[in-house]
Coordinates of C-alpha atoms (C1' of nucleotides) in Angstrom, one line a residue:
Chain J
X1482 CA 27.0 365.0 -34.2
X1483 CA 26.9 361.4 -35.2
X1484 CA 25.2 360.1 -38.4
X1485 CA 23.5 357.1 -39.2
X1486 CA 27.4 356.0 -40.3
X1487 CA 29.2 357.1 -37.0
X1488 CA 26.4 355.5 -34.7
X1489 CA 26.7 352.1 -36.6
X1490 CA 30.1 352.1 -35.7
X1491 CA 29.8 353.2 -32.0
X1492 CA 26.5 349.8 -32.6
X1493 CA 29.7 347.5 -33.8
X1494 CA 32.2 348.6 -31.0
X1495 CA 29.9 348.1 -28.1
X1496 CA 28.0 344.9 -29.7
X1497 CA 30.6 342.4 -28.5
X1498 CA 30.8 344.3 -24.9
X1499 CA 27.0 344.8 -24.4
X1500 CA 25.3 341.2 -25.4
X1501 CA 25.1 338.4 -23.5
X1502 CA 26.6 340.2 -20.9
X1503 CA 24.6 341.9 -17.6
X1504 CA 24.7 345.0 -16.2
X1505 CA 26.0 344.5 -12.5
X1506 CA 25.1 347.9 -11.5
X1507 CA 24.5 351.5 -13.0
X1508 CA 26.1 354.9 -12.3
X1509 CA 23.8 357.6 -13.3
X1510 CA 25.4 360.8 -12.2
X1511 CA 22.7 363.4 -13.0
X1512 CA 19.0 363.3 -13.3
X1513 CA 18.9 364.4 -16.6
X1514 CA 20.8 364.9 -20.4
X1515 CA 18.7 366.3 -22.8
X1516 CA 15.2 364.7 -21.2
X1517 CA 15.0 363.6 -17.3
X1518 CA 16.2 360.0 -17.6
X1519 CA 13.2 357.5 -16.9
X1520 CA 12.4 356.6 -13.4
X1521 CA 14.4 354.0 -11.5
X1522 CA 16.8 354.0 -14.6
X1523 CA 19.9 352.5 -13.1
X1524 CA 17.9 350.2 -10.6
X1525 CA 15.6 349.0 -13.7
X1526 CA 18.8 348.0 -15.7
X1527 CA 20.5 346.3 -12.9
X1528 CA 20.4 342.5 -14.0
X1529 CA 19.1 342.6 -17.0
X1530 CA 20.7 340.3 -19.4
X1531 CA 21.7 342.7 -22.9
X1532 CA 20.3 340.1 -25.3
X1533 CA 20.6 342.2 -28.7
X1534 CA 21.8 345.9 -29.7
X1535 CA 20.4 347.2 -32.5
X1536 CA 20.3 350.7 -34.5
X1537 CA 17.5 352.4 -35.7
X1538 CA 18.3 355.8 -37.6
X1539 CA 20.6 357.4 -35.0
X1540 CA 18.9 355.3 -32.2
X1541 CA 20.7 352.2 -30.0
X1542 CA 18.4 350.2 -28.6
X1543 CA 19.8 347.6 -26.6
X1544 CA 17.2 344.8 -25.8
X1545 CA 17.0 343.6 -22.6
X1546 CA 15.7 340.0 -21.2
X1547 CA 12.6 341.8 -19.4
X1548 CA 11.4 342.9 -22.6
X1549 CA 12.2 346.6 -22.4
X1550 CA 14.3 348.9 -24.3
X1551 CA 17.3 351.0 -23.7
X1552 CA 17.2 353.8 -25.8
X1553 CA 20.2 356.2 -26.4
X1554 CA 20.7 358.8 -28.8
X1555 CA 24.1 360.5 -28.7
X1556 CA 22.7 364.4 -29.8
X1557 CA 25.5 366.5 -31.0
X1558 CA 28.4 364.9 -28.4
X1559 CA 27.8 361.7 -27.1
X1560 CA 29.9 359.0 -26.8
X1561 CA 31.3 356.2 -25.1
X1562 CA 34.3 354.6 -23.9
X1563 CA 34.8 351.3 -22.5
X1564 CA 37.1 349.9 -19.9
X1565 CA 37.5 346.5 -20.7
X1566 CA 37.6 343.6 -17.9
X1567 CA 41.1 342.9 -18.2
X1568 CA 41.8 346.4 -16.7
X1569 CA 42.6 347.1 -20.0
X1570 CA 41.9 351.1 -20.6
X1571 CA 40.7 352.0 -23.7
X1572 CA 40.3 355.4 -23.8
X1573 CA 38.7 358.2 -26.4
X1574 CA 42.0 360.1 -28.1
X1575 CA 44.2 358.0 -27.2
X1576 CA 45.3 357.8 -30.9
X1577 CA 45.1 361.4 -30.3
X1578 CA 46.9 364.5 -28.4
X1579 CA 43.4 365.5 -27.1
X1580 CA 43.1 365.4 -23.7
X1581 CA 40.5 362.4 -22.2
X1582 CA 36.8 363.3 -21.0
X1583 CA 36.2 366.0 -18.5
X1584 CA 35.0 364.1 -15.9
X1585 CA 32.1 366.5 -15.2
X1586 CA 30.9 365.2 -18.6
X1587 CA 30.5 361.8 -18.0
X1588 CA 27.1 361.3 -17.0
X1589 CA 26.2 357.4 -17.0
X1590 CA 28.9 354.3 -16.1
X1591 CA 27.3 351.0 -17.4
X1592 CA 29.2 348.0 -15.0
X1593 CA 29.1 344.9 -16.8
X1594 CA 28.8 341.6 -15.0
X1595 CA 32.2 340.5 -16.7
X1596 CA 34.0 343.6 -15.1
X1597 CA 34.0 345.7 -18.3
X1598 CA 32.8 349.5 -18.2
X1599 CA 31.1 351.3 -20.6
X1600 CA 30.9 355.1 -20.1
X1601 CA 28.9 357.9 -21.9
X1602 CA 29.9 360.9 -21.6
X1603 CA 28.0 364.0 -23.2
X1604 CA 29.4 367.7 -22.6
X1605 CA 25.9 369.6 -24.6
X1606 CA 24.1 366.9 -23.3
X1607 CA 21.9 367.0 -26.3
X1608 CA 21.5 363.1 -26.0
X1609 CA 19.1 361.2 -24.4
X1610 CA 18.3 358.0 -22.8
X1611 CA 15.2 356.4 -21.7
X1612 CA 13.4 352.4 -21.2
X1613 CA 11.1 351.6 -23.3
X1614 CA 8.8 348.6 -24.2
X1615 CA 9.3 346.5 -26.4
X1616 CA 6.0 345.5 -27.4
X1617 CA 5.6 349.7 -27.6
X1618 CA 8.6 350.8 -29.5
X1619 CA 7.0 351.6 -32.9
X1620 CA 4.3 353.4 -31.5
X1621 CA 6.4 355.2 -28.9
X1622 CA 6.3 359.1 -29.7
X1623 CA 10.1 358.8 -30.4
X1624 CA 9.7 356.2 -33.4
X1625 CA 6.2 356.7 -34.4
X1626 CA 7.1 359.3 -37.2
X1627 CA 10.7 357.8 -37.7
X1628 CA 11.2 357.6 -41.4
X1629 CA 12.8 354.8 -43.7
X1630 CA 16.3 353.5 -43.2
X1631 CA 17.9 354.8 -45.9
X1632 CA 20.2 351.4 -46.6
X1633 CA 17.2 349.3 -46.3
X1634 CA 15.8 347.6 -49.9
X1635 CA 12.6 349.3 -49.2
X1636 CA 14.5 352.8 -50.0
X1637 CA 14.5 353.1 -53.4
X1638 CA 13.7 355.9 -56.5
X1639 CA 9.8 355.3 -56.5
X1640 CA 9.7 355.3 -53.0
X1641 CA 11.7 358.9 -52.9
X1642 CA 9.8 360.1 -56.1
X1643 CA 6.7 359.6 -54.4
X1644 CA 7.4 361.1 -51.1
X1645 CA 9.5 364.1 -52.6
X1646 CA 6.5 365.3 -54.6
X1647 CA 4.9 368.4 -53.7
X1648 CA 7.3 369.4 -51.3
X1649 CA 8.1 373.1 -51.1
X1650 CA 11.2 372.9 -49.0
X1651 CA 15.0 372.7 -50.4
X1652 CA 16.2 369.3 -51.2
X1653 CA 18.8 369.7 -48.1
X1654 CA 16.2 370.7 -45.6
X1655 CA 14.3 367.6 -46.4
X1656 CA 17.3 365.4 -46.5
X1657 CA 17.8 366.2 -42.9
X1658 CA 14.0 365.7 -41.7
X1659 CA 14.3 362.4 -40.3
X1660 CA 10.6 362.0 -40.5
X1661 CA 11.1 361.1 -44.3
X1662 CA 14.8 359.4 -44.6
X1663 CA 15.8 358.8 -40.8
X1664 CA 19.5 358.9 -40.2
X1665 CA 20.9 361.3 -42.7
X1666 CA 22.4 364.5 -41.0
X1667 CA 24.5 367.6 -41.5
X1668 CA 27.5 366.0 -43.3
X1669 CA 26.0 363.2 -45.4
X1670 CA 23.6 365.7 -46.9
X1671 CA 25.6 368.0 -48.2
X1672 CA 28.0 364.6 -49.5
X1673 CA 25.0 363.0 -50.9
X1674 CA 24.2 366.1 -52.5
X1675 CA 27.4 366.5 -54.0
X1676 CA 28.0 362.9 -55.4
X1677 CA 24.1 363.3 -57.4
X1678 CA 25.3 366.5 -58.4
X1679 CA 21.7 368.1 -57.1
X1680 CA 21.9 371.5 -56.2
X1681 CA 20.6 371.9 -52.4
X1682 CA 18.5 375.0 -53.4
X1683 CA 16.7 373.0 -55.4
X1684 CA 12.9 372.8 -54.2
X1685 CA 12.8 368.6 -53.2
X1686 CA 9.4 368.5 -55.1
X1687 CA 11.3 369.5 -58.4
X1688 CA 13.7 366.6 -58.3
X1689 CA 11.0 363.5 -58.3
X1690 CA 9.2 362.3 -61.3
X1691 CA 8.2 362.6 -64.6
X1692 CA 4.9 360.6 -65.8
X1693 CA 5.3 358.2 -62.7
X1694 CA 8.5 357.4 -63.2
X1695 CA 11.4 358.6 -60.9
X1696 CA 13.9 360.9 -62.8
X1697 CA 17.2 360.3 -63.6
X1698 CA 18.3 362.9 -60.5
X1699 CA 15.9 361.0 -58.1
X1700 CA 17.6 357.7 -59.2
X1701 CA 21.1 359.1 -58.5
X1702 CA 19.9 360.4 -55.2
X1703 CA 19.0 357.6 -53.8
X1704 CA 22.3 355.6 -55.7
X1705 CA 24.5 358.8 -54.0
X1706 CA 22.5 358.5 -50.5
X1707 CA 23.2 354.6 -50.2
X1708 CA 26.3 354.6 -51.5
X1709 CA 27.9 357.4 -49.1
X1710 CA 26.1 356.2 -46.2
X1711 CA 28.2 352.7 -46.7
X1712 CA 31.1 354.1 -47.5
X1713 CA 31.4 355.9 -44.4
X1714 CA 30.6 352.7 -42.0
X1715 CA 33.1 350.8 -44.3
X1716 CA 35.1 353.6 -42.8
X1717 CA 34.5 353.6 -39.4
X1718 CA 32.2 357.1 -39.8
X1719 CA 33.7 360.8 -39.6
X1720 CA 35.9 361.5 -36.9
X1721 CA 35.7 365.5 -36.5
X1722 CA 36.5 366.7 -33.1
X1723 CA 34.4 364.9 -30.9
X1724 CA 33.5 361.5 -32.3
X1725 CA 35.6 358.8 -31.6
X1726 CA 34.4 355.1 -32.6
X1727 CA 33.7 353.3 -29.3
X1728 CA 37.6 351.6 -29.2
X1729 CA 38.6 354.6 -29.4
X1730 CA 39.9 354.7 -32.6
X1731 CA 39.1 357.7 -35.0
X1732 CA 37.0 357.1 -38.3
X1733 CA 38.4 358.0 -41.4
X1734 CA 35.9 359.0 -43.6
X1735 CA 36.6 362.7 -43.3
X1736 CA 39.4 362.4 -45.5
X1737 CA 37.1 361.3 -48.2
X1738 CA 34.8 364.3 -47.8
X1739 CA 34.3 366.3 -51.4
X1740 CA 32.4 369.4 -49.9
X1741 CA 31.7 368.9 -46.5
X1742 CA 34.1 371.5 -44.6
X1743 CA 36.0 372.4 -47.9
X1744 CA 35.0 375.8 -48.5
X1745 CA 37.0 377.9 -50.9
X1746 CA 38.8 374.5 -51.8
X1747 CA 38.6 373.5 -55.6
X1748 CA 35.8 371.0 -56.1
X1749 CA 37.0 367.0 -56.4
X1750 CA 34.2 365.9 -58.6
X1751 CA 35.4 364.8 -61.7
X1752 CA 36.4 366.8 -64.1
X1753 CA 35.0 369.8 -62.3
X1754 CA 36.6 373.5 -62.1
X1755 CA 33.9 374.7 -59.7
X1756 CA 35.0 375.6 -55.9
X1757 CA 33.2 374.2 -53.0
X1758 CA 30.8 377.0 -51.2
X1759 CA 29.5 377.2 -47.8
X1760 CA 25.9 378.4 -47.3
X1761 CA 23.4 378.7 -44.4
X1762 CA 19.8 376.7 -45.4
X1763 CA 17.6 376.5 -42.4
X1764 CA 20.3 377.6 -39.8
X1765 CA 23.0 375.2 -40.9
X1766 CA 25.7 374.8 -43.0
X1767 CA 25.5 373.3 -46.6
X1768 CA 28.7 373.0 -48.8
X1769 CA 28.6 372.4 -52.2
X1770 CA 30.1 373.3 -55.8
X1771 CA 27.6 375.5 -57.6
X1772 CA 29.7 374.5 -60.8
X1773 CA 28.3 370.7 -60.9
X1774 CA 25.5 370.5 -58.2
X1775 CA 22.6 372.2 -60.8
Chain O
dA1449 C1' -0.3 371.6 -42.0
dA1450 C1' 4.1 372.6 -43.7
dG1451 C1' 8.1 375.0 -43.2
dA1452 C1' 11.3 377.8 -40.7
dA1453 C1' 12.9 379.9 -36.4
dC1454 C1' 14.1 379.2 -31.8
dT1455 C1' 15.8 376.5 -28.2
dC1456 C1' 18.5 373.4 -25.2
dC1457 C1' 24.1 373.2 -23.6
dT1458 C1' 29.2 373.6 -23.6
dG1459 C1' 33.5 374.0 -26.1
dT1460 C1' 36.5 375.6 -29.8
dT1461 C1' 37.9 378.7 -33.2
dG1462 C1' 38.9 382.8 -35.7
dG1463 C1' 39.0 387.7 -36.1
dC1464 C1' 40.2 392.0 -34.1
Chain R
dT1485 C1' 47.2 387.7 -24.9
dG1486 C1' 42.2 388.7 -24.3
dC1487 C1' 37.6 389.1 -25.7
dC1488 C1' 33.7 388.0 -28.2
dA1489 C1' 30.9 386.5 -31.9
dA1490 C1' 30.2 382.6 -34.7
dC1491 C1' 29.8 377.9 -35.1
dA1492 C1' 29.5 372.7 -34.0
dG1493 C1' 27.7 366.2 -36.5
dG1494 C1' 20.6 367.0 -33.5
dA1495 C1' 16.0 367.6 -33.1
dG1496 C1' 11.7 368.8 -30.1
dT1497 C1' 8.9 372.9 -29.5
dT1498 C1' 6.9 377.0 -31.0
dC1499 C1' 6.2 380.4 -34.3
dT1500 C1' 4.1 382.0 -39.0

DNA sequence: AAGAACTCCTGTTGGC
DNA sequence: TGCCAACAGGAGTTCT
């Protein structure tokens, strides 16, 4: 469920809690989310200092002082709440009239050294979390093939062009392989999409180049990818029905969505008649407005 | 080898 | 109201 967008946000709300802080102990109520968790998990955690938490595509790793990793994704439903050391409660939807977590779903209780409590909790438990080296983490199976960070300087037009070519797959599809832009999923797609006014039938290696140079549709790809993507952070990510930032407090970029959900509703691009579709590419949904995505 | 289908799991929603 | 199929922001594994 979270993006690139709604996991930088979860990054920003737990920063402050996480480093410099220890974890006193750790509650790990099954063996198991998505992948068994790694041995001695909670015992290897106890102690450690948090010295840094960083995102990498839809990745937080929080560095620890022994030199390993701590790995979560948050699959389609993760998240977290915190309890803060002043006995403070903040709690997911409580800007809302949706009831708290079920506490069957909450699978892991973090207890910080200061008193503070962060809690994930996971109902398709499609997230995962494991401990990881350091000194390993690129080569590790679940970064090896990780492609570029899309808001990075590195991700540009050539760069796109040149990976794009050849490819025999529909723009969207390829959007959403993380092996080639890592971080980009179901919503941002089909907003990306929309914004470069790209088609997401299109074949990806039909977009690209033209005597070496990136096309005018490749640069406003990249332009619409970068530009959404910041956007939604700027906005605390998409709050739907499950994502929640990691105060608590709902993102708003869903009211700035142009296709994403809007089916049958007239298109917002501008000066466009069209109305916004919903299609089925590779077993998910795509929205867009046939009338200005070409 | 690339691309697409299938799979994991639970909850919500919309149609009849 | 009840039931049931369709669908949900992800992505590893298995097929063709």
């Amino acid at each position: 469920m979270p993006e690139l967008p709604e996991v930088e946000t979860v990054r920003l709300g737990l920063e402050p809690v996480l480093v410099g802080n220890r974890f006193a102990s750790v509650e790990q109520r099954r063996k198991d989310l998505r992948f068994p968790f790694p041995l001695n998990f909670a015992k290897r955690l106890s102690g450690r200092k948090v010295e840094a938490l960083d995102r990498r595509a839809k990745y937080l790793l929080a560095r620890l002082d022994d030199g390993e990793v701590l790995v979560m994704h948050l699959g389609m439903t993760g998240r977290f709440s915190i309890d803060r050391a002043n006995g403070e409660k903040l709690e997911p939807g409580r800007f809302y009239d949706e009831a708290t977590i079920a506490p069957a779903h909450e699978h892991v209780v973090f207890h910080m050294g200061d008193g503070a409590a962060v809690r994930y909790a996971d109902a398709r438990r499609f997230g995962y979390m494991d401990l990881i080296r350091q000194s390993g983490l690129n080569e590790h199976a679940l970064f090896k093939g990780l492609g570029i960070e899309p808001l990075s300087e590195e991700f540009t037009p050539e760069w796109l062009a040149n990976r794009l070519k050849g490819k025999a797959t529909s723009i969207k599809a390829a959007l959403l392989d993380q092996r080639l832009i890592a971080g980009l999923g179901n919503i941002y797609a089909s907003e990306a999409l929309h914004r470069a006014k790209i088609s997401p039938y299109r074949l990806a290696g039909t977009i690209p180049t033209k005597s070496g140079k990136p096309m005018p549709k490749t640069i406003a790809l990249v332009k619409s990818i970068k530009a959404v993507l910041g956007a939604a952070i700027k906005a605390g990510g998409s709050s739907l029905r499950d994502y929640r930032s990691a105060e608590g407090r709902p993102g708003r970029f869903q009211y700035s969505f142009k296709v994403y959900g809007q089916e049958g509703k007239p298109c917002r691009g501008k000066g466009c008649s069209g109305t916004v579709c919903r299609i089925v590419q590779n077993g998910r949904s795509t929205f867009y407005c046939p009338n200005c995505q070409k």
